[in-house]
CSV table of C-alpha atoms in Angstrom, one decimal:
chain,number,residue,atom,x,y,z
A,21,UNK,CA,28.6,152.5,70.6
A,22,UNK,CA,28.3,151.9,66.8
A,23,UNK,CA,25.1,151.2,64.9
A,24,UNK,CA,26.3,147.6,64.5
A,25,UNK,CA,26.6,147.1,68.3
A,26,UNK,CA,23.0,147.9,69.1
A,27,UNK,CA,20.2,145.6,69.8
A,28,UNK,CA,17.6,145.9,67.0
A,29,UNK,CA,15.0,146.8,69.6
A,30,UNK,CA,17.1,149.8,70.5
A,31,UNK,CA,17.4,151.1,66.9
A,32,UNK,CA,15.3,154.2,67.8
A,33,UNK,CA,18.1,155.4,70.1
A,34,UNK,CA,20.7,155.7,67.3
A,35,UNK,CA,22.1,159.2,67.3
A,36,UNK,CA,22.8,160.8,63.9
A,37,UNK,CA,24.3,164.2,63.0
A,38,UNK,CA,23.0,165.8,59.8
A,39,UNK,CA,25.2,168.6,58.5
A,40,UNK,CA,23.7,170.9,55.9
A,41,UNK,CA,20.2,172.3,56.2
A,42,UNK,CA,19.3,172.9,52.6
A,43,UNK,CA,16.1,171.4,51.4
A,44,UNK,CA,17.6,167.9,51.0
A,45,UNK,CA,19.4,168.0,54.3
A,46,UNK,CA,16.2,169.0,56.1
A,47,UNK,CA,14.3,166.2,54.4
A,48,UNK,CA,16.9,163.6,55.4
A,49,UNK,CA,16.9,164.9,59.0
A,50,UNK,CA,13.1,164.9,59.1
A,51,UNK,CA,12.8,161.4,57.7
A,52,UNK,CA,15.3,160.1,60.4
A,53,UNK,CA,13.4,161.9,63.1
A,54,UNK,CA,10.2,160.3,61.9
A,55,UNK,CA,11.9,156.9,62.0
A,56,UNK,CA,12.5,157.4,65.8
A,57,UNK,CA,16.2,158.3,65.6
A,58,UNK,CA,17.9,161.0,67.7
A,59,UNK,CA,19.1,163.8,65.3
A,60,UNK,CA,21.5,166.7,65.8
A,61,UNK,CA,21.6,169.2,63.0
A,62,UNK,CA,24.1,171.9,61.9
A,63,UNK,CA,24.1,174.5,59.2
A,64,UNK,CA,26.7,177.1,58.4
A,65,UNK,CA,24.1,179.8,58.9
A,66,UNK,CA,21.6,179.3,61.7
A,67,UNK,CA,17.8,179.6,61.4
A,68,UNK,CA,17.0,177.0,58.8
A,69,UNK,CA,16.1,174.1,61.1
A,70,UNK,CA,13.2,175.6,63.1
A,71,UNK,CA,10.7,172.9,62.1
A,72,UNK,CA,13.2,170.1,62.8
A,73,UNK,CA,13.9,171.5,66.2
A,74,UNK,CA,10.2,171.8,67.0
A,75,UNK,CA,10.0,168.1,65.9
A,76,UNK,CA,12.7,167.1,68.4
A,77,UNK,CA,16.0,167.7,66.7
A,78,UNK,CA,18.9,169.4,68.5
A,79,UNK,CA,20.8,172.2,66.8
A,80,UNK,CA,24.5,172.4,67.2
A,81,UNK,CA,26.5,175.6,66.7
A,82,UNK,CA,29.6,173.9,65.3
A,83,UNK,CA,30.4,170.8,63.2
A,84,UNK,CA,32.5,169.6,66.1
A,85,UNK,CA,29.6,169.9,68.6
A,86,UNK,CA,27.2,168.2,66.1
A,87,UNK,CA,29.3,165.1,65.5
A,88,UNK,CA,30.7,164.6,69.0
A,89,UNK,CA,29.6,161.2,70.3
A,90,UNK,CA,27.2,160.4,67.4
A,91,UNK,CA,26.7,156.9,65.9
A,92,UNK,CA,26.8,158.2,62.3
A,93,UNK,CA,27.4,161.6,60.6
A,94,UNK,CA,25.6,162.6,57.4
A,95,UNK,CA,26.5,165.6,55.1
A,96,UNK,CA,24.0,167.0,52.6
A,97,UNK,CA,25.8,170.0,51.1
A,98,UNK,CA,25.7,172.0,47.9
A,99,UNK,CA,29.0,171.2,46.0
A,100,UNK,CA,32.6,170.0,46.2
A,101,UNK,CA,33.8,173.1,47.9
A,102,UNK,CA,31.2,172.9,50.7
A,103,UNK,CA,31.8,169.2,51.3
A,104,UNK,CA,35.6,169.6,51.2
A,105,UNK,CA,35.5,172.4,53.8
A,106,UNK,CA,33.3,170.4,56.2
A,107,UNK,CA,34.5,166.9,55.7
A,108,UNK,CA,38.3,167.6,55.8
A,109,UNK,CA,37.8,170.2,58.5
A,110,UNK,CA,36.1,169.8,61.8
A,111,UNK,CA,34.3,166.6,60.8
A,112,UNK,CA,37.5,164.6,60.2
A,113,UNK,CA,39.3,165.9,63.3
A,114,UNK,CA,36.3,165.4,65.6
A,115,UNK,CA,34.4,162.4,64.5
A,116,UNK,CA,35.2,159.4,66.7
A,117,UNK,CA,37.4,156.8,65.1
A,118,UNK,CA,35.3,154.1,63.4
A,119,UNK,CA,32.1,156.1,63.4
A,120,UNK,CA,30.5,155.9,59.9
A,121,UNK,CA,30.4,159.0,57.7
A,122,UNK,CA,27.8,159.2,55.0
A,123,UNK,CA,27.7,161.9,52.3
A,124,UNK,CA,24.4,162.5,50.5
A,125,UNK,CA,25.7,165.4,48.4
A,126,UNK,CA,26.0,165.5,44.6
A,127,UNK,CA,29.7,166.0,44.1
A,128,UNK,CA,32.4,164.9,41.8
A,129,UNK,CA,33.5,161.2,41.7
A,130,UNK,CA,37.0,162.5,42.3
A,131,UNK,CA,35.9,164.0,45.6
A,132,UNK,CA,34.1,160.8,46.4
A,133,UNK,CA,37.3,158.9,45.9
A,134,UNK,CA,39.2,161.4,48.1
A,135,UNK,CA,36.7,161.0,50.9
A,136,UNK,CA,37.0,157.3,50.7
A,137,UNK,CA,40.8,157.6,50.9
A,138,UNK,CA,40.5,160.1,53.8
A,139,UNK,CA,37.9,158.3,55.9
A,140,UNK,CA,38.7,154.7,54.9
A,141,UNK,CA,36.2,151.9,55.2
A,142,UNK,CA,33.9,153.9,57.4
A,143,UNK,CA,32.9,156.2,54.4
A,144,UNK,CA,29.8,155.7,52.4
A,145,UNK,CA,28.7,157.9,49.4
A,146,UNK,CA,24.9,158.0,49.4
A,147,UNK,CA,23.7,160.4,46.7
A,148,UNK,CA,19.9,160.5,46.5
A,149,UNK,CA,17.8,160.3,43.4
A,150,UNK,CA,14.5,162.0,44.1
A,151,UNK,CA,13.1,165.3,45.4
A,152,UNK,CA,13.1,166.2,49.1
A,153,UNK,CA,9.4,165.3,49.1
A,154,UNK,CA,10.3,161.8,47.9
A,155,UNK,CA,12.8,161.5,50.8
A,156,UNK,CA,10.1,162.6,53.2
A,157,UNK,CA,7.8,159.9,51.9
A,158,UNK,CA,10.5,157.3,51.9
A,159,UNK,CA,10.3,156.8,48.1
A,160,UNK,CA,13.6,158.2,47.0
A,161,UNK,CA,16.3,155.9,45.6
A,162,UNK,CA,19.6,155.7,47.5
A,163,UNK,CA,22.8,155.1,45.5
A,164,UNK,CA,25.2,153.5,48.0
A,165,UNK,CA,28.8,153.4,47.1
A,166,UNK,CA,31.3,151.9,49.6
A,167,UNK,CA,32.4,148.7,51.4
A,168,UNK,CA,29.8,146.0,51.5
A,169,UNK,CA,30.3,145.5,55.2
A,170,UNK,CA,29.5,149.2,55.8
A,171,UNK,CA,26.4,149.0,53.7
A,172,UNK,CA,25.3,146.0,55.8
A,173,UNK,CA,26.1,147.7,59.1
A,174,UNK,CA,24.1,150.8,58.1
A,175,UNK,CA,21.3,148.7,56.6
A,176,UNK,CA,18.6,149.6,59.3
A,177,UNK,CA,19.6,153.3,59.1
A,178,UNK,CA,19.4,153.4,55.3
A,179,UNK,CA,16.1,151.5,55.5
A,180,UNK,CA,14.7,154.3,57.5
A,181,UNK,CA,15.4,156.7,54.6
A,182,UNK,CA,14.2,154.3,51.8
A,183,UNK,CA,13.9,150.7,50.9
A,184,UNK,CA,14.9,151.6,47.4
A,185,UNK,CA,18.7,151.0,47.5
A,186,UNK,CA,21.2,150.5,44.7
A,187,UNK,CA,24.7,149.2,45.5
A,188,UNK,CA,28.0,150.3,43.9
A,189,UNK,CA,31.4,149.1,44.7
A,190,UNK,CA,32.9,152.5,45.2
A,191,UNK,CA,31.9,156.1,46.1
A,192,UNK,CA,33.1,157.3,42.6
A,193,UNK,CA,30.7,154.9,40.9
A,194,UNK,CA,27.7,155.9,43.0
A,195,UNK,CA,28.4,159.6,42.3
A,196,UNK,CA,28.8,158.9,38.6
A,197,UNK,CA,25.4,157.2,38.7
A,198,UNK,CA,23.9,160.2,40.4
A,199,UNK,CA,25.4,162.7,37.9
A,200,UNK,CA,24.1,160.5,35.0
A,201,UNK,CA,20.5,160.7,36.3
A,202,UNK,CA,20.8,164.4,37.1
A,203,UNK,CA,22.1,165.3,33.7
A,204,UNK,CA,19.3,163.4,32.0
A,205,UNK,CA,16.7,165.4,33.9
A,206,UNK,CA,18.3,168.8,33.6
A,207,UNK,CA,18.8,168.4,29.9
A,208,UNK,CA,15.2,167.2,29.6
A,209,UNK,CA,14.0,170.4,31.3
A,210,UNK,CA,16.0,172.5,28.9
A,211,UNK,CA,14.7,170.6,25.9
A,212,UNK,CA,11.1,170.9,27.2
A,213,UNK,CA,11.5,174.7,27.6
A,214,UNK,CA,12.7,174.8,23.9
A,215,UNK,CA,9.9,172.5,22.7
A,216,UNK,CA,7.4,174.9,24.3
A,217,UNK,CA,9.2,177.8,22.5
A,218,UNK,CA,8.9,176.0,19.2
A,219,UNK,CA,5.2,175.5,19.7
A,220,UNK,CA,4.6,179.1,20.8
A,221,UNK,CA,6.7,180.4,17.9
A,222,UNK,CA,4.4,178.6,15.5
A,223,UNK,CA,1.3,180.0,17.1
A,224,UNK,CA,0.3,177.3,19.6
A,225,UNK,CA,-1.1,178.5,23.0
A,226,UNK,CA,-0.1,177.1,26.3
A,227,UNK,CA,-3.4,175.3,26.6
A,228,UNK,CA,-2.8,173.6,23.3
A,229,UNK,CA,0.8,172.7,24.4
A,230,UNK,CA,-0.5,171.2,27.6
A,231,UNK,CA,-3.1,169.2,25.7
A,232,UNK,CA,-0.5,168.0,23.2
A,233,UNK,CA,2.3,167.1,25.6
A,234,UNK,CA,1.1,166.6,29.1
A,235,UNK,CA,1.2,162.9,29.7
A,236,UNK,CA,2.5,162.2,26.3
A,237,UNK,CA,4.9,159.2,26.0
A,238,UNK,CA,7.7,161.4,24.8
A,239,UNK,CA,7.7,163.2,28.2
A,240,UNK,CA,9.4,161.0,30.8
A,241,UNK,CA,7.6,160.7,34.2
A,242,UNK,CA,10.2,162.6,36.1
A,243,UNK,CA,10.1,165.4,33.5
A,244,UNK,CA,6.3,165.3,33.6
A,245,UNK,CA,6.5,166.3,37.3
A,246,UNK,CA,7.9,169.6,36.2
A,247,UNK,CA,5.8,170.0,33.1
A,248,UNK,CA,3.6,172.9,34.4
A,249,UNK,CA,6.5,174.5,36.2
A,250,UNK,CA,8.5,174.7,32.9
A,251,UNK,CA,5.4,175.8,31.0
A,252,UNK,CA,5.0,178.8,33.3
A,253,UNK,CA,8.8,179.3,34.0
A,254,UNK,CA,8.0,178.9,37.7
A,255,UNK,CA,10.8,179.8,40.2
A,256,UNK,CA,9.3,177.6,42.9
A,257,UNK,CA,11.0,174.4,43.7
A,258,UNK,CA,14.2,173.1,45.3
A,259,UNK,CA,16.8,172.3,42.6
A,260,UNK,CA,18.2,175.7,41.8
A,261,UNK,CA,19.6,176.9,38.5
A,262,UNK,CA,23.0,177.2,40.2
A,263,UNK,CA,22.9,173.5,41.1
A,264,UNK,CA,21.7,172.7,37.6
A,265,UNK,CA,24.8,174.4,36.1
A,266,UNK,CA,27.0,172.6,38.6
A,267,UNK,CA,25.6,169.2,37.8
A,268,UNK,CA,25.9,169.8,34.0
A,269,UNK,CA,29.5,170.7,34.7
A,270,UNK,CA,30.1,167.5,36.6
A,271,UNK,CA,28.8,165.6,33.6
A,272,UNK,CA,31.2,167.4,31.3
A,273,UNK,CA,34.1,166.8,33.7
A,274,UNK,CA,33.4,163.1,34.1
A,275,UNK,CA,33.3,162.5,30.3
A,276,UNK,CA,36.4,164.7,29.8
A,277,UNK,CA,38.4,162.5,32.2
A,278,UNK,CA,37.8,159.6,29.8
A,279,UNK,CA,38.5,161.7,26.8
A,280,UNK,CA,34.9,162.1,25.7
A,281,UNK,CA,33.4,165.4,24.6
A,282,UNK,CA,29.8,166.3,25.5
A,283,UNK,CA,28.8,169.3,23.3
A,284,UNK,CA,25.1,169.0,24.5
A,285,UNK,CA,26.2,169.1,28.1
A,286,UNK,CA,28.3,172.1,27.6
A,287,UNK,CA,25.3,173.9,26.0
A,288,UNK,CA,23.0,172.8,28.9
A,289,UNK,CA,25.6,174.1,31.4
A,290,UNK,CA,25.7,177.5,29.7
A,291,UNK,CA,21.9,177.7,29.6
A,292,UNK,CA,21.7,177.1,33.4
A,293,UNK,CA,24.6,179.5,34.0
A,294,UNK,CA,22.6,182.1,32.0
A,295,UNK,CA,19.5,181.4,34.1
A,296,UNK,CA,21.5,181.5,37.4
A,297,UNK,CA,22.7,185.0,36.7
A,298,UNK,CA,19.2,186.4,37.1
A,299,UNK,CA,17.5,183.6,39.1
A,300,UNK,CA,20.1,181.9,41.2
A,301,UNK,CA,17.7,180.7,43.8
A,302,UNK,CA,14.9,179.6,41.4
A,303,UNK,CA,14.2,176.0,40.5
A,304,UNK,CA,15.7,174.6,37.3
A,305,UNK,CA,12.3,175.0,35.7
A,306,UNK,CA,13.0,178.7,35.7
A,307,UNK,CA,15.4,178.2,32.8
A,308,UNK,CA,12.2,178.6,30.7
A,309,UNK,CA,12.3,182.3,31.6
A,310,UNK,CA,15.2,182.6,29.1
A,311,UNK,CA,12.7,182.0,26.3
A,312,UNK,CA,9.8,184.2,27.5
A,313,UNK,CA,9.0,187.8,28.3
A,314,UNK,CA,11.9,189.4,26.6
A,315,UNK,CA,14.4,186.7,27.5
A,316,UNK,CA,17.6,186.1,25.5
A,317,UNK,CA,16.2,183.3,23.3
A,318,UNK,CA,17.4,185.1,20.3
A,319,UNK,CA,20.9,184.8,21.6
A,320,UNK,CA,20.6,181.1,22.7
């Protein structure tokens, strides 16, 4: 039975598979559980969904087992390679015909278009703007790209995740929108790290920099959320330096397809690649470590 066939009073019985138990995947699965849905989870390596299982989720050992008989399947994976492997592998061969497939990953618009071609009008790109904590609180923004009828069909399910929904006419446009917002933030983090370096180089202490810039109008609200993390080069967080480099690369590639050159994006990608070599699992704020404690700022 599809989501569209159910009585609204039975919405809590909708069965969803969430594939990918990174921080975002766990947040999506947890939000769906909190909304009363039945959730089956899968991850390439086991052991990352213990809290979800304690909360009522079921863990499957394979993609095929996870998506068998579900009302909708969701992927939340790291990059193009991971999504391609799962989506065009067991997911495509096992998912019941007509069952909606939703991808929340940040991948290239080209892959989004390929998924739309491969899964037809049952595919919805749904990249998410916001941290896992925002997803958990229902305050993230969903960028929905796909057929209008599918967005309508999935409306109650999407509403469980967030009421903040933007519509795009294609998966490629939704993913372009996501990369656009991601690039603005990751480049802002890099610029903030360098602004702190300017201040320190001229003799300002961290307390003075905090007094000067924390809450200042030149620091965007989303960047302000990472202000102290960048100031201290904290590795704690969820958006890794590896993913920062990947997202900057996606921005470069999207522009290149249209014949545009982004020299700043290329520099930002290189900075995150540098940070990822020593701190691959650290948050993007850890890029600031390149400028501190004997980092390679002289080379940057």
